[in-house]
Short mmCIF file of C-alpha atoms and ligand atoms in Angstrom, two decimals:
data_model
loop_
_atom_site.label_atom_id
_atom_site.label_comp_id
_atom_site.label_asym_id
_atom_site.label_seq_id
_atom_site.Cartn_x
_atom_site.Cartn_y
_atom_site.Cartn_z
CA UNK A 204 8.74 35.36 2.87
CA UNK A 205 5.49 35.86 0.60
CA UNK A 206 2.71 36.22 2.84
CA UNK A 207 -0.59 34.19 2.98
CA UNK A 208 -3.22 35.60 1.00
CA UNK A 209 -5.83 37.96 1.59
CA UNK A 210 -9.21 37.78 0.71
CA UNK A 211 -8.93 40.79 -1.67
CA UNK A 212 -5.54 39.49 -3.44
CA UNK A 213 -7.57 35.75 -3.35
CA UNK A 214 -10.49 37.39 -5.44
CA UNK A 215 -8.01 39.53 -7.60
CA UNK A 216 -6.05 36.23 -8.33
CA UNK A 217 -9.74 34.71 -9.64
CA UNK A 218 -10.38 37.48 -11.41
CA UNK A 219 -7.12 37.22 -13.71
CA UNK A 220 -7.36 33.60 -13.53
CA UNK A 221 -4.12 33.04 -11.49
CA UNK A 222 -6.47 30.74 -9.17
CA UNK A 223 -9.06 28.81 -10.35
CA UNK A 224 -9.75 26.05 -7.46
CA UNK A 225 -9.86 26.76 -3.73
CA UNK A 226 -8.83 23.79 -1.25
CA UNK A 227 -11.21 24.53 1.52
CA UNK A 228 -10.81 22.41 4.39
CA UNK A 229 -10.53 21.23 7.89
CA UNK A 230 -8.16 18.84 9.64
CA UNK A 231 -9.79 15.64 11.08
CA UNK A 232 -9.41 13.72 14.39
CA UNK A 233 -6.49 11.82 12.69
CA UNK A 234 -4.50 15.49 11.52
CA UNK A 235 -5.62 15.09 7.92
CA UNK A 236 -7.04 17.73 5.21
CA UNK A 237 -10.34 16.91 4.09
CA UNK A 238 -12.46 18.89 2.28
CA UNK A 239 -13.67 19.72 -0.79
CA UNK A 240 -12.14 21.65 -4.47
CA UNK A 241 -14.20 24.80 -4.48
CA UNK A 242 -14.05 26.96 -7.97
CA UNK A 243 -12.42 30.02 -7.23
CA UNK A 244 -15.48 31.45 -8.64
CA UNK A 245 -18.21 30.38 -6.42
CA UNK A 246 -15.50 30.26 -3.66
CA UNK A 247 -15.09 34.40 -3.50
CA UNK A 248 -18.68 34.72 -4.53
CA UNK A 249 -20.47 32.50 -2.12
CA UNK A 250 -18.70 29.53 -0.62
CA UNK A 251 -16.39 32.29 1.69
CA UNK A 252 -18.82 32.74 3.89
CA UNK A 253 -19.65 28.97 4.75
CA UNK A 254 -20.18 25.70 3.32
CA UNK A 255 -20.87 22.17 5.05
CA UNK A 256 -19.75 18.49 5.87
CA UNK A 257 -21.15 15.71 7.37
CA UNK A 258 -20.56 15.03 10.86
CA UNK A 259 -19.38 11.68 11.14
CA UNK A 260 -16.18 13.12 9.77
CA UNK A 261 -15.11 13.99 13.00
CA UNK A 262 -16.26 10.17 14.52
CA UNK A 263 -14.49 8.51 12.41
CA UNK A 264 -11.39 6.31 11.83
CA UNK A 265 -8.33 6.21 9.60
CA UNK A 266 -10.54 4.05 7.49
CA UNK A 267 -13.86 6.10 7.32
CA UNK A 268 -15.28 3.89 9.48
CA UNK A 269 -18.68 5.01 11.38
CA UNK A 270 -17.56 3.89 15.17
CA UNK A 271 -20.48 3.54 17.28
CA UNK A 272 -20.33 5.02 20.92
CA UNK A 273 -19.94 8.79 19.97
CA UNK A 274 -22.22 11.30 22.19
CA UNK A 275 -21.57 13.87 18.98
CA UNK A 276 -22.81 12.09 15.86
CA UNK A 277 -24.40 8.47 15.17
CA UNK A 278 -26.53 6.70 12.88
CA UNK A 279 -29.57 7.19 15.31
CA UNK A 280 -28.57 10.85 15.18
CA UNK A 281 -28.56 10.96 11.41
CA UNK A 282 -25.32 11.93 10.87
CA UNK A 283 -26.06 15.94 10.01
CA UNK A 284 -24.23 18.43 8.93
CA UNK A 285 -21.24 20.52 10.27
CA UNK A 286 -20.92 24.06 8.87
CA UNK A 287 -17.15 24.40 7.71
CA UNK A 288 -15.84 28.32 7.95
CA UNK A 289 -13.21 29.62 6.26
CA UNK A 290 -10.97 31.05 8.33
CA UNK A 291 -9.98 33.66 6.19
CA UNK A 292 -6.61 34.25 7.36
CA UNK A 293 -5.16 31.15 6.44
CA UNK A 294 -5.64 31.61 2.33
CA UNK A 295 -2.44 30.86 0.63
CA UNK A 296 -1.54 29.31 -2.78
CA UNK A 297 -0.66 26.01 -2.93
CA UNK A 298 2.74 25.95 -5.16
CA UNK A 299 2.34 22.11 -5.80
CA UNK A 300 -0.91 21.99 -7.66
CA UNK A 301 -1.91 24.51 -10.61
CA UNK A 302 -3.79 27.22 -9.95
CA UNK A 303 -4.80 26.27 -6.55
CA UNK A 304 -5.00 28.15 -3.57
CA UNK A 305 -5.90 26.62 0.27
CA UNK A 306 -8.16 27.65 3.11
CA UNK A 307 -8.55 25.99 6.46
CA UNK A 308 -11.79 25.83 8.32
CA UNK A 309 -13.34 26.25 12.20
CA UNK A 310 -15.80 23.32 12.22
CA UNK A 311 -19.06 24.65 13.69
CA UNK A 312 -22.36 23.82 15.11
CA UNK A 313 -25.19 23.56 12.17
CA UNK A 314 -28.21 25.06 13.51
CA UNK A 315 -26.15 27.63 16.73
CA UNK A 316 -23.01 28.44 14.56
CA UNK A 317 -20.82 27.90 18.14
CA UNK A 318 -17.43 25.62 17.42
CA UNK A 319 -17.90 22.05 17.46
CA UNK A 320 -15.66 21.41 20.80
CA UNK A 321 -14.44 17.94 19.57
CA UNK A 322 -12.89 19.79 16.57
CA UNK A 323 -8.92 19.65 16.76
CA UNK A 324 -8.61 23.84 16.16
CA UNK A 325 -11.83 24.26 18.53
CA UNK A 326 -9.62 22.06 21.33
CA UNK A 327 -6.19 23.95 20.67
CA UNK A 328 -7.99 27.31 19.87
CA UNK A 329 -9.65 26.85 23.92
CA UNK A 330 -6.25 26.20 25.59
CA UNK A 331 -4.55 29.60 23.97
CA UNK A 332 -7.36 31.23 25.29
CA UNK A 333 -6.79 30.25 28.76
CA UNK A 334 -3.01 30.97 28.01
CA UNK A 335 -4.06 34.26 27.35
CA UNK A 336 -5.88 34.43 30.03
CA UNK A 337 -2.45 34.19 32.14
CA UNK A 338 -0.87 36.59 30.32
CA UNK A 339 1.09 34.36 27.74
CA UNK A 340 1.68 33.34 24.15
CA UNK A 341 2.91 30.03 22.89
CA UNK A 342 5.13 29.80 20.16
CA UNK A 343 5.87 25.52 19.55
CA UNK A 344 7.58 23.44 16.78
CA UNK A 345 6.78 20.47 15.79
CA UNK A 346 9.68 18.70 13.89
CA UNK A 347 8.33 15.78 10.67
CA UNK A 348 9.80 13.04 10.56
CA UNK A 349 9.35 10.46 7.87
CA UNK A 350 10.33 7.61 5.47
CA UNK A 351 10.37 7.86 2.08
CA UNK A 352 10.03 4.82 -1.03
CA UNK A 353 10.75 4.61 -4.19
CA UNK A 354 7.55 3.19 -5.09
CA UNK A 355 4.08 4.77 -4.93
CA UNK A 356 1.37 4.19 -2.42
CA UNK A 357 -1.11 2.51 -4.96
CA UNK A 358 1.36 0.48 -6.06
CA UNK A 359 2.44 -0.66 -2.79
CA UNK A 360 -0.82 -1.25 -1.70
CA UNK A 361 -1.38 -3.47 -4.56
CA UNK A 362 1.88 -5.56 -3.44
CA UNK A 363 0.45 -5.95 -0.20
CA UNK A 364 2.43 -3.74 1.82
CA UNK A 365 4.99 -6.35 1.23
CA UNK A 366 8.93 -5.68 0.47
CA UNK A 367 9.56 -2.14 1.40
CA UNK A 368 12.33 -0.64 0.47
CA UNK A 369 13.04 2.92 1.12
CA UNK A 370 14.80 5.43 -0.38
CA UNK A 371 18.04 5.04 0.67
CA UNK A 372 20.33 1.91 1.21
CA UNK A 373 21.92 3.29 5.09
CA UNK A 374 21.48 5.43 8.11
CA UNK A 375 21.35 8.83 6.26
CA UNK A 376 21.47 11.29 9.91
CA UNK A 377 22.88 14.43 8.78
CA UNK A 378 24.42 13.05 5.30
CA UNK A 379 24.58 15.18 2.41
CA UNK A 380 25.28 12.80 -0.60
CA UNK A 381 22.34 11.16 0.32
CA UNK A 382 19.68 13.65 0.43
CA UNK A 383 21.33 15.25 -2.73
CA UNK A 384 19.78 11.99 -4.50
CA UNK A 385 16.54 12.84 -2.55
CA UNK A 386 16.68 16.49 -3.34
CA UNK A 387 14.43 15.60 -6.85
CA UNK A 388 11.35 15.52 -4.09
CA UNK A 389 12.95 17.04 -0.91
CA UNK A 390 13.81 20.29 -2.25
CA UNK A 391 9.99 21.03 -3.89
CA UNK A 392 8.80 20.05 -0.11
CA UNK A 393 11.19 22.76 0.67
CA UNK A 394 10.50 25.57 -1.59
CA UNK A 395 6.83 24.89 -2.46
CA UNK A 396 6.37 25.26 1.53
CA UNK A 397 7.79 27.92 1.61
CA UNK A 398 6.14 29.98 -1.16
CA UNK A 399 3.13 28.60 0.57
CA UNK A 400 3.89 30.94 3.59
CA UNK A 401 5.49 28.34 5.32
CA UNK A 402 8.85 29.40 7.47
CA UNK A 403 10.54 26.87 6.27
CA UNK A 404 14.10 25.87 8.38
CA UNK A 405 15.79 23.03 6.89
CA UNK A 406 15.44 19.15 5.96
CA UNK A 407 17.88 16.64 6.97
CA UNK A 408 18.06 12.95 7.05
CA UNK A 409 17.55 11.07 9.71
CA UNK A 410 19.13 8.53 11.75
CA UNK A 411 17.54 5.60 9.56
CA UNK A 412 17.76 4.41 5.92
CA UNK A 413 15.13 6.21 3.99
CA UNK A 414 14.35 8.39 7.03
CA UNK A 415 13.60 12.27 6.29
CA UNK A 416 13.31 15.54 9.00
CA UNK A 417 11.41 18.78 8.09
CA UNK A 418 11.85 21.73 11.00
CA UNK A 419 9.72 24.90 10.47
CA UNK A 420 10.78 27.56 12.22
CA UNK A 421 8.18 28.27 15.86
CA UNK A 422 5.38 29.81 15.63
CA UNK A 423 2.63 30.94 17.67
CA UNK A 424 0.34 27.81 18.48
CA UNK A 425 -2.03 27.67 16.11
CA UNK A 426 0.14 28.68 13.39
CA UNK A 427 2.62 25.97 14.02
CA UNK A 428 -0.12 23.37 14.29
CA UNK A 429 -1.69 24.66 10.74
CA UNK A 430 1.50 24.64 9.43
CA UNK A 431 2.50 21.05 10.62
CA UNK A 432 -1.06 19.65 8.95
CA UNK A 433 -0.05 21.70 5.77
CA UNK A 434 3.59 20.36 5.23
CA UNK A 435 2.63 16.89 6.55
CA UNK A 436 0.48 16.70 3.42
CA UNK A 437 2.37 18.30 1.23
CA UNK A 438 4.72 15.92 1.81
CA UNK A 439 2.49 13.22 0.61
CA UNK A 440 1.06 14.89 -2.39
CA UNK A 441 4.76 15.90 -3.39
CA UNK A 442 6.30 12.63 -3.21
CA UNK A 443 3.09 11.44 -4.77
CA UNK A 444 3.72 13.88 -7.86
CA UNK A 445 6.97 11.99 -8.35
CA UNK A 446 6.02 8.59 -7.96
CA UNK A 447 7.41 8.03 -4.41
CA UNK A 448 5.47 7.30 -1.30
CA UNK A 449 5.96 9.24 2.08
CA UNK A 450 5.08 7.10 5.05
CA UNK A 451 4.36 9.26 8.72
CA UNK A 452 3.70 5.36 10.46
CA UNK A 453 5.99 5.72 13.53
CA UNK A 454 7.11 2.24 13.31
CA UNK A 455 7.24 0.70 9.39
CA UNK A 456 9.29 -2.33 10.36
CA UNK A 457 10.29 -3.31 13.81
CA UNK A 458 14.32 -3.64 13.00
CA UNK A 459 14.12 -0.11 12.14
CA UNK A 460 14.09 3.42 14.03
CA UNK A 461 10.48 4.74 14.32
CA UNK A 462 9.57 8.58 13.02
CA UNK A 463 8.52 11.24 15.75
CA UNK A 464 7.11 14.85 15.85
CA UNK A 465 9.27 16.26 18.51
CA UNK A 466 7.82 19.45 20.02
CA UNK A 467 9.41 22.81 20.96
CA UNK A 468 7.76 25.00 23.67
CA UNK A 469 8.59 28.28 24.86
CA UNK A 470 5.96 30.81 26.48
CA UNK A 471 6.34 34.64 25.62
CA UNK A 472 5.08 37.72 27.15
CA UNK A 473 4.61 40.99 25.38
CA UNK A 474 7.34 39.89 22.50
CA UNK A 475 9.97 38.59 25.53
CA UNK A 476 10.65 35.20 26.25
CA UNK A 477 9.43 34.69 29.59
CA UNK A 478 11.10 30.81 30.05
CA UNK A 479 14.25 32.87 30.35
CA UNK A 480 15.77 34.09 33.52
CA UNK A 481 19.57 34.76 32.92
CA UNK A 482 20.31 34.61 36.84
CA UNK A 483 18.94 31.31 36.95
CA UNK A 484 20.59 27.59 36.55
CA UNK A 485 20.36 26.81 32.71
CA UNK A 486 18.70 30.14 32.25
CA UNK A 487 15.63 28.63 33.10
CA UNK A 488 12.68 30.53 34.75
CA UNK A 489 10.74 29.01 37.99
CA UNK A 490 7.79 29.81 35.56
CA UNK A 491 9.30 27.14 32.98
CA UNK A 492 10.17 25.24 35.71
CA UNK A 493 6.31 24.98 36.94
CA UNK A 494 5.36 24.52 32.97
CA UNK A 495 7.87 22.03 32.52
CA UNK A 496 6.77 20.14 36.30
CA UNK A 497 2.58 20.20 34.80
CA UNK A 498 4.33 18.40 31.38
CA UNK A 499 6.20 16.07 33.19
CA UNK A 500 3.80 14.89 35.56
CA UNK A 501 0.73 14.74 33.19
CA UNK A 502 2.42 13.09 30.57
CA UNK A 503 0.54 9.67 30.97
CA UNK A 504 -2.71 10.93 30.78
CA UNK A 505 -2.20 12.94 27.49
CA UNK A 506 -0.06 10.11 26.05
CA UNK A 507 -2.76 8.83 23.65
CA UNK A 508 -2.90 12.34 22.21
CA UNK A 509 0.85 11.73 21.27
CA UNK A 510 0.37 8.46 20.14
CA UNK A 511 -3.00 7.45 19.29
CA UNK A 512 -2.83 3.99 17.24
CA UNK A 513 -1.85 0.38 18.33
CA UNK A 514 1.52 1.64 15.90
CA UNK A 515 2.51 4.24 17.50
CA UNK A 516 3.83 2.32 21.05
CA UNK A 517 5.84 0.13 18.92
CA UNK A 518 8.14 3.24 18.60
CA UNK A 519 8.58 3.32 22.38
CA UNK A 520 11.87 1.41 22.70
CA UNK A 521 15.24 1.62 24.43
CA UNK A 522 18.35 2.68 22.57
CA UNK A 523 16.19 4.04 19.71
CA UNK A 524 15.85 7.68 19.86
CA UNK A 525 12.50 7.48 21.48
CA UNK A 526 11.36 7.88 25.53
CA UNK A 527 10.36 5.33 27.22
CA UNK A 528 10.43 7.75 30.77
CA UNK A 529 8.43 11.21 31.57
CA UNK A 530 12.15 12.12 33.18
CA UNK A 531 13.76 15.66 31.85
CA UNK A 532 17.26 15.38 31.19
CA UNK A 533 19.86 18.99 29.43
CA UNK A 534 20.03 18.19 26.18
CA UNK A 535 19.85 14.50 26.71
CA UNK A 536 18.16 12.52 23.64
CA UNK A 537 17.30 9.31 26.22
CA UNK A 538 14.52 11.24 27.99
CA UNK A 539 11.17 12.49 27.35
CA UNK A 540 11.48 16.34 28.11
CA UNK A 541 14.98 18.03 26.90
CA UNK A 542 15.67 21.07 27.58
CA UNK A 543 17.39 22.71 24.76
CA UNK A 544 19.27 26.03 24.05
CA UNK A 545 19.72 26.58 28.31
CA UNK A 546 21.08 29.74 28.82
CA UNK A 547 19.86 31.48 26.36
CA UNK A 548 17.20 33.43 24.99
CA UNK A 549 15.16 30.39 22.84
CA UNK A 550 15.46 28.33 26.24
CA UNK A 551 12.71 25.73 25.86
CA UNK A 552 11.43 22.55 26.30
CA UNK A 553 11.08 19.85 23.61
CA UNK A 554 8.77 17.05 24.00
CA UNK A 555 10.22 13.97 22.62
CA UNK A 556 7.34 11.76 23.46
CA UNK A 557 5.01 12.19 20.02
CA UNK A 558 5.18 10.25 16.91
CA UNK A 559 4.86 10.85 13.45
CA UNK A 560 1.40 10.33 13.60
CA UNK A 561 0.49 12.80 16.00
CA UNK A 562 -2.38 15.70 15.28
CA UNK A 563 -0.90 18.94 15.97
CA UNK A 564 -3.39 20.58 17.80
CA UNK A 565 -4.28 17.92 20.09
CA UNK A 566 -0.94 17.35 21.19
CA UNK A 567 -0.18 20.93 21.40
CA UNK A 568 -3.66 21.93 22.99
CA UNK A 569 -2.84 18.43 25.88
CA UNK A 570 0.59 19.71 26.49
CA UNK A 571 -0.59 23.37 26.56
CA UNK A 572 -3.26 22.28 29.28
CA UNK A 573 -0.84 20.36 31.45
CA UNK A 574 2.11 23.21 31.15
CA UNK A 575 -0.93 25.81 32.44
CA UNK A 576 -1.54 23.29 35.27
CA UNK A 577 1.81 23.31 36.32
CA UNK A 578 1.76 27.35 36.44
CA UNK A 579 -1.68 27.50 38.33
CA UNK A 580 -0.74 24.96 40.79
CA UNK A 581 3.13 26.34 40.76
CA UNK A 582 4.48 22.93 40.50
CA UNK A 583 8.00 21.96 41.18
CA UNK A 584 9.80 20.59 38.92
CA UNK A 585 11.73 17.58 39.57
CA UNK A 586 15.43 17.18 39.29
CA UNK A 587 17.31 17.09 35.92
CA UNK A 588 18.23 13.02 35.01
CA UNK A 589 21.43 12.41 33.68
CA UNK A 590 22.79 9.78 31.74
CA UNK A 591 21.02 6.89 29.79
CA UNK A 592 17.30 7.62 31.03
CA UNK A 593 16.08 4.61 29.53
CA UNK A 594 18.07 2.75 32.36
CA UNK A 595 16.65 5.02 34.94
CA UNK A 596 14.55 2.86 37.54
CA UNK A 597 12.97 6.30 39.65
CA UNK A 598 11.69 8.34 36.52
CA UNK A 599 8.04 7.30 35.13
CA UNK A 600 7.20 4.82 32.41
CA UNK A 601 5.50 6.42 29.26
CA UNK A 602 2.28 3.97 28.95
CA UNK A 603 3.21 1.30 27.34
CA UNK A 604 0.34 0.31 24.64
CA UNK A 605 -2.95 2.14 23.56
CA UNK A 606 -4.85 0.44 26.13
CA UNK A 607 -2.79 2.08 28.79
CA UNK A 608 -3.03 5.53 27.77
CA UNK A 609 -6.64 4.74 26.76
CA UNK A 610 -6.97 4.30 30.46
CA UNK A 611 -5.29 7.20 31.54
CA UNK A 612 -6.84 9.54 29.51
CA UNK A 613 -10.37 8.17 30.02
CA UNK A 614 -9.16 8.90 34.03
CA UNK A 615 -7.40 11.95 33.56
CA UNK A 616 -9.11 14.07 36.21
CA UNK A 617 -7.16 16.86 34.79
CA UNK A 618 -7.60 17.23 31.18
CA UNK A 619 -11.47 16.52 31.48
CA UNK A 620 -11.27 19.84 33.83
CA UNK A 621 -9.17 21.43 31.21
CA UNK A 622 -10.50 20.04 27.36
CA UNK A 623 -14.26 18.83 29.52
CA UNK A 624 -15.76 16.04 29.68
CA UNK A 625 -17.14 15.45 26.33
CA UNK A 626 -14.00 15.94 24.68
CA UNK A 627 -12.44 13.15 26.77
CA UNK A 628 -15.02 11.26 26.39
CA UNK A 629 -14.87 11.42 22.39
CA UNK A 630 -11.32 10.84 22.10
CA UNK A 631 -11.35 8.01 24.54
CA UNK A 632 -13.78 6.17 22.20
CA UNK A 633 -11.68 6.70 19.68
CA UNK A 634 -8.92 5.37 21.36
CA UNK A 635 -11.27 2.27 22.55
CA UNK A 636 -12.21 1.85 18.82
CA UNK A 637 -8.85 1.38 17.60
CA UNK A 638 -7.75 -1.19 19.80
CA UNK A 639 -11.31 -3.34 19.31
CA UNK A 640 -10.64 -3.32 15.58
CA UNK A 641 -7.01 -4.18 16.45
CA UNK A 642 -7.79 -7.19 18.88
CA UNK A 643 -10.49 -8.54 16.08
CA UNK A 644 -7.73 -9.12 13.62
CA UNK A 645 -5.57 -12.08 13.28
CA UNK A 646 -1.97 -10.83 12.71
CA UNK A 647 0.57 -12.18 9.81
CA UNK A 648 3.08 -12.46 13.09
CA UNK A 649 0.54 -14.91 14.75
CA UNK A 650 0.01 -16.73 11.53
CA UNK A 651 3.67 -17.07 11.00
CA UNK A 652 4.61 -18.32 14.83
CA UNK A 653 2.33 -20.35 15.16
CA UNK A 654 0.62 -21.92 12.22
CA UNK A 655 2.71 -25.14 12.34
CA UNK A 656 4.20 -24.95 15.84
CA UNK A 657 1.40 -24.21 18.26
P1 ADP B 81 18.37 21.38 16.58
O1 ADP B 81 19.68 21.97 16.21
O2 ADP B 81 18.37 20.53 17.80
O3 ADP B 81 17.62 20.77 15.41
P2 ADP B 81 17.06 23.89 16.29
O4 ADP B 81 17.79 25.07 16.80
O5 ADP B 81 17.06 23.66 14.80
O6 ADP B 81 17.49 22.60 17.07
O7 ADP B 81 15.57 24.01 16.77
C1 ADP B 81 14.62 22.98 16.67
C2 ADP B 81 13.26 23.60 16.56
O8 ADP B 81 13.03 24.44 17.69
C3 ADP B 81 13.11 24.49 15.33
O9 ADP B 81 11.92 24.18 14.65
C4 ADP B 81 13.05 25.90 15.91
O10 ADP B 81 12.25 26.79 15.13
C5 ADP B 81 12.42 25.64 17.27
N1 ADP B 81 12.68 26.71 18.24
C6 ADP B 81 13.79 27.48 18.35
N2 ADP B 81 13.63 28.37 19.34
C7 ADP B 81 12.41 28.15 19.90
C8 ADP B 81 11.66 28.72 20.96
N3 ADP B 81 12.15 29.71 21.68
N4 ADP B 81 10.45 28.21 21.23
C9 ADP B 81 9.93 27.19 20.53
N5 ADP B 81 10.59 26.62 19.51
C10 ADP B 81 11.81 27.08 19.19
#
């Protein structure tokens, strides 16, 4: 696989003129690339070392909206400056766009240079650390899915959102004559990735019309949750290029299967997997089993990071795919936590509890946090479920809307001790944002109902 760039091969590639623009960014609250087109230039000359943003983009909404109620950045605060730093070891070309390569940034204090601890790679970077601390190494997955239309964004947004159609006209799980028609924008996602430094697995449709699935092979933390923000918009920009649209909304229409981001966790200890334990029932450790116990019962207070719009709990429903329960189940698709490949060496756990629209590093950095709490406190895990889950009246409800995991994360005892307090607090008024602006709008659905009738 062609490895990421140096710094030395990024300034040789100036030089000749291979690279002439430099994508520096950082990924926002919401998982998204912002940033700014540096020439290649100024970037090896100068811009390498540092450059800056404003702060409110890390208080902000999927609108660019300037919420009031942060601690970190307001109006009355002026909205400063964040210093953006290149973390040098991410460089890599960007196969997609000419002459472009891509660097992603720590966001850090203006004036002390410390990490901004609200940042999403500040808050996953912290929970590796106290991994480490243990004696461990995460390596996740997180699987994309998606849906993908014919038509582009701008002009669906100029026809009002109204008569989507996507790609394909059935249920494409697993077909191949399907995605071969897709394959004029699937297989650049593929291969661009890829010669991005991406370790690219496979893509496969998915169990709706229209519906897509990336897998990139695990990775250590970090790495899988840069990679995830990469392809995720990639995605976009490729379908873009050809004149289709690539929605990650968990829930387009409500007749229709929603999109998740599954994720894979293992823990390793010098190069061994240490969730394995060949003597043991499924091959599974008592340390997974106190990883997997922390997961299970903290589930409700990290929801929101899994699912953090008023769209995302639409996807919560029975016979669809996704959990409704914080159960664990053997390779059982009706629960949250399945266990997958028991018995062998990639034994692991795979959260099925995320949507598409889930940031990578918060999810991985909550679930990280609550698997560590399992281990300190050596929880036991409870028994396996069998069967349909959904039906299952003992195991524990997912919450059920954004308000409810808006209250259990606000409460969460635990992750304020393990992300702190002003971290929870930040994320909880983002969660309390996007249900105000939800509950201030009059829906077509009420409209509709009860125009005439009520
Ligand atoms: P499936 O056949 O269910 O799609 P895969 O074998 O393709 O499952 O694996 C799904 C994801 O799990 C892939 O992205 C893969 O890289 C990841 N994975 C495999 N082994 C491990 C492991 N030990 N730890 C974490 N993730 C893993």
């Amino acid at each position: 696989m062609p490895a990421i760039l140096t710094f030395i091969d990024l300034k040789e590639a100036v030089s000749s003129g291979e690279i002439d623009t430099v994508l520096t960014c950082f990924v926002d609250m919401q998982g998204r690339l912002m940033g700014k087109r540096f020439h290649g230039v100024n970037f090896v000359e100068i811009s390498f070392e540092e450059t800056h943003c404003c702060n409110y983009l890390l208080a902000t909404d999927l609108e660019m909206a300037t919420p009031d109620g942060y601690a970190a950045s307001s109006w009355e605060r002026g909205y400063g400056d964040y210093v953006m730093k290149p973390d040098l070891t991410t460089i890599r070309r960007v196969p997609w766009l000419e002459n472009t390569a891509m660097v992603l940034c720590d966001i850090l204090d203006h004036h002390n240079h410390l990490p901004i601890s609200h940042s999403p790679r500040a808050i996953l970077k912290k929970q590796i650390v106290r991994l480490k601390d243990l004696g461990f190494e995460a390596k996740m997955a997180t699987e994309l899915e998606f849906f993908l239309f014919e038509k582009s964004f701008d002009n669906i947004r100029k026809d009002g959102f109204q008569n989507l159609e996507p790609i394909s006209g059935y249920n494409e799980d697993y077909h191949i004559f399907q995605t071969t028609k897709e394959e004029g924008v699937m297989r650049p996602i593929r291969n661009h990735l890829y010669a991005a430094g991406l370790p690219i697995e496979n893509s496969k449709g998915e169990a709706e019309a229209g519906q897509e699935e990336l897998n990139i092979r695990y990775s250590n933390a970090l790495a899988c949750a840069d990679h995830h923000s990469i392809a995720k918009h990639a995605i976009k920009e490729i379908a873009w290029q050809n004149g289709w649209a690539a929605t990650f909304l968990p829930k387009w229409h409500h007749d229709r299967v929603g999109s998740s981001s599954h994720v894979h966790q293992s823990l390793w200890k010098d190069g061994e997997p240490v969730f394995y334990d060949p003597a043991a029932k499924h091959g599974k450790s008592n340390l997974m089993d106190h990883y997997m116990a922390g997961l299970i019962k903290y589930a409700p207070d990290y929801t929101y990071f899994l699912a953090p719009y008023i769209n995302s709990y639409k996807r919560f429903a029975k016979g669809t795919f996704a959990p409704t329960k914080t159960a664990w189940s053997v390779d059982n698709r009706t629960a949250g936590f399945r266990l997958c490949g028991e018995n062998t060496k990639g034994v692991r756990v795979e959260c099925r509890v995320g949507g598409s629209d889930l940031n990578p590093y918060l999810a991985q950095a909550a679930m990280l946090a609550a698997g560590i709490k399992g281990i300190e406190d050596m929880m036991d895990l409870p028994p396996a479920t069998t069967g349909d889950v959904y039906q299952d009246a003992k195991a524990a409800d997912i919450p059920q809307t954004l308000r409810a995991a808006t209250g259990t994360l606000r409460n969460s005892q635990f992750l304020r001790e393990a992300l702190g307090d002003d971290v929870v607090d930040h994320y909880t008024r983002a969660a309390e944002w996007e249900q105000e602006e939800f509950d201030r709008v009059v829906t077509d659905w009420e409209i509709s109902r009860g125009f005439e009738r009520a």
